[in-house]
Amino acid sequence: MGDAGGLTASPVPGSGASVAPPPLLPPDGGAPQGWLAEALLSRGISRRRFLGFASAMTSLLALPSAMTPQIVRALETTKKPVVAWLEFQDCAGNTESMLRTSHPPIADIVLDALSLEYHETIMAGAGHQAEAALKNIHDQGDYILIVEGSIPTAENGIYCTIGGRTAVDILREMAANAAAVIAVGACAWDGGFPRLGPTGAVGVGDIIGDKPLVNLGGCPHNSANTAAVIVHYLTFGTLPALDQYGRPMFAYGHLIHDQCERRAHFDAGRYVEAWGDEGHRNGWCLYKMGCKGPAATYNCPIVRWNDGTNWPIGAGHGCVACASPRFWEAMSPFYDRLPNVKMFGVDVDAQTIGLAAIGFVSVATAVHAGGVVARRARERRRMATVAADGTVVPAAAAPPASAAPPEGTAPPAASAPEPPAPSTPASPDGDGPSA
Ligand code: SF4
Ligand code: F3S
């Protein structure tokens, strides 16, 4: 795969198709272990809540509800997976995110109930004891390897060493025997913030070559998505469908702008103009305050944080696109409007390509194509959009009905702006439509 957005891509994405890593189940199909059932029972979690969790995972994975029983069966009968968590150059925010997970209700227990046999930050063992635990996991093989933090490569990797070995060496060795690798957070995905420093920091995909890899971007990542990836793996023996950045489509396949509770204000031209103004107090759209939601994808508006109570935009701050490629560089200045940031549209482009890769656009040629296209055309006429130069095109100026694509053709993304030409100027007044 080519270098998308300057990233060295993981080997699994590209087509968006699922890949099949080595099976986690033993050859005999796996005798019922009941590991999750036991873990739930010991914490007083009823079967009803377990079934509710399985249903929530089905929904999070964007699977038909009819697949819930299959997920239940898998979680009840598969062997308890062994997980090793490596932490390199980072702030430990993803570990914090994992430790604080409690939504969906028992995702934390699924993560907790895994055989997390190595995690430097939280394990009791240290020194030689810890190194022996890691070697033991490596020698057993077929574990899930979770990696947090970037990997410094400058000066032969000396900026991050553990037990006298560089992060590069440890990662290569542990990835070699893993069944699958999950990179959590922006740093592990593409080098994140450390990439801007002198350590030559890169992401996991730049180091491990051809291993099955899932990138869970975000700063930090959301552990509900980690749980969902593991549930998918345990249920189907494969990784979920990925986009060209190696991110699961179920979590990174939709624009934040299209899932945002403030979208009606955007469409109506009601914007926050200054922090604390009337619009801010009334929950209006944060586009003019630098919100990158129209150019970013993630499921944070749905999954949310802190027991699912809120998310950045809900708390009154614009999205900084923390789950988008190289967001520290590409999406800053964080408080500038979209046309003034460097790589406006990169994530949208990613989404478009990723959706095309998994055949999403074929919906338009299906039996109900006419209805879908017509509905989306109607939606476009009702909604304001962001033009290529970052200005807002109000609903009233949206294309007339005759401009809708003919039936049977692929509909354009409902609100996806195209990447601007490098010389595209910002709008003269810098304003969207008036209220
Ligand atoms: Fe929500 Fe931001 Fe879009 Fe406004 S610009 S609707 S705050 S995502
Ligand atoms: Fe990150 Fe934006 Fe969501 S900053 S958590 S992608 S609202």
Coordinates of C-alpha atoms and ligand atoms in Angstrom, one line a residue, residues 218-220 256 296-301 305 311-313 317-324 327, ligand 2:
G218 CA -7.4 8.8 19.2
C219 CA -5.7 10.9 21.9
P220 CA -6.4 8.8 23.9
I256 CA -18.1 13.5 13.5
A296 CA -12.7 14.1 11.0
T297 CA -14.1 10.6 11.6
Y298 CA -14.6 8.7 14.9
N299 CA -17.4 7.2 16.9
C300 CA -16.8 9.4 20.0
P301 CA -20.2 11.2 19.6
W305 CA -16.4 9.1 27.5
W311 CA -17.6 14.0 24.7
P312 CA -15.5 17.1 23.8
I313 CA -18.1 18.9 21.7
H317 CA -15.0 22.5 23.0
G318 CA -14.5 22.0 19.3
C319 CA -13.1 18.7 18.0
V320 CA -9.4 18.8 17.3
A321 CA -9.7 15.6 15.2
C322 CA -7.6 13.6 17.7
A323 CA -8.3 10.3 15.8
S324 CA -7.2 11.7 12.4
F327 CA -3.6 15.5 13.8
Ligands
F3S2 FE1 -11.2 13.4 19.7 FE2 -12.7 15.2 18.4 FE3 -13.8 13.0 19.4 S1 -11.0 15.7 19.7 S2 -12.5 12.5 21.2 S3 -12.3 13.1 17.8 S4 -14.7 15.1 19.4

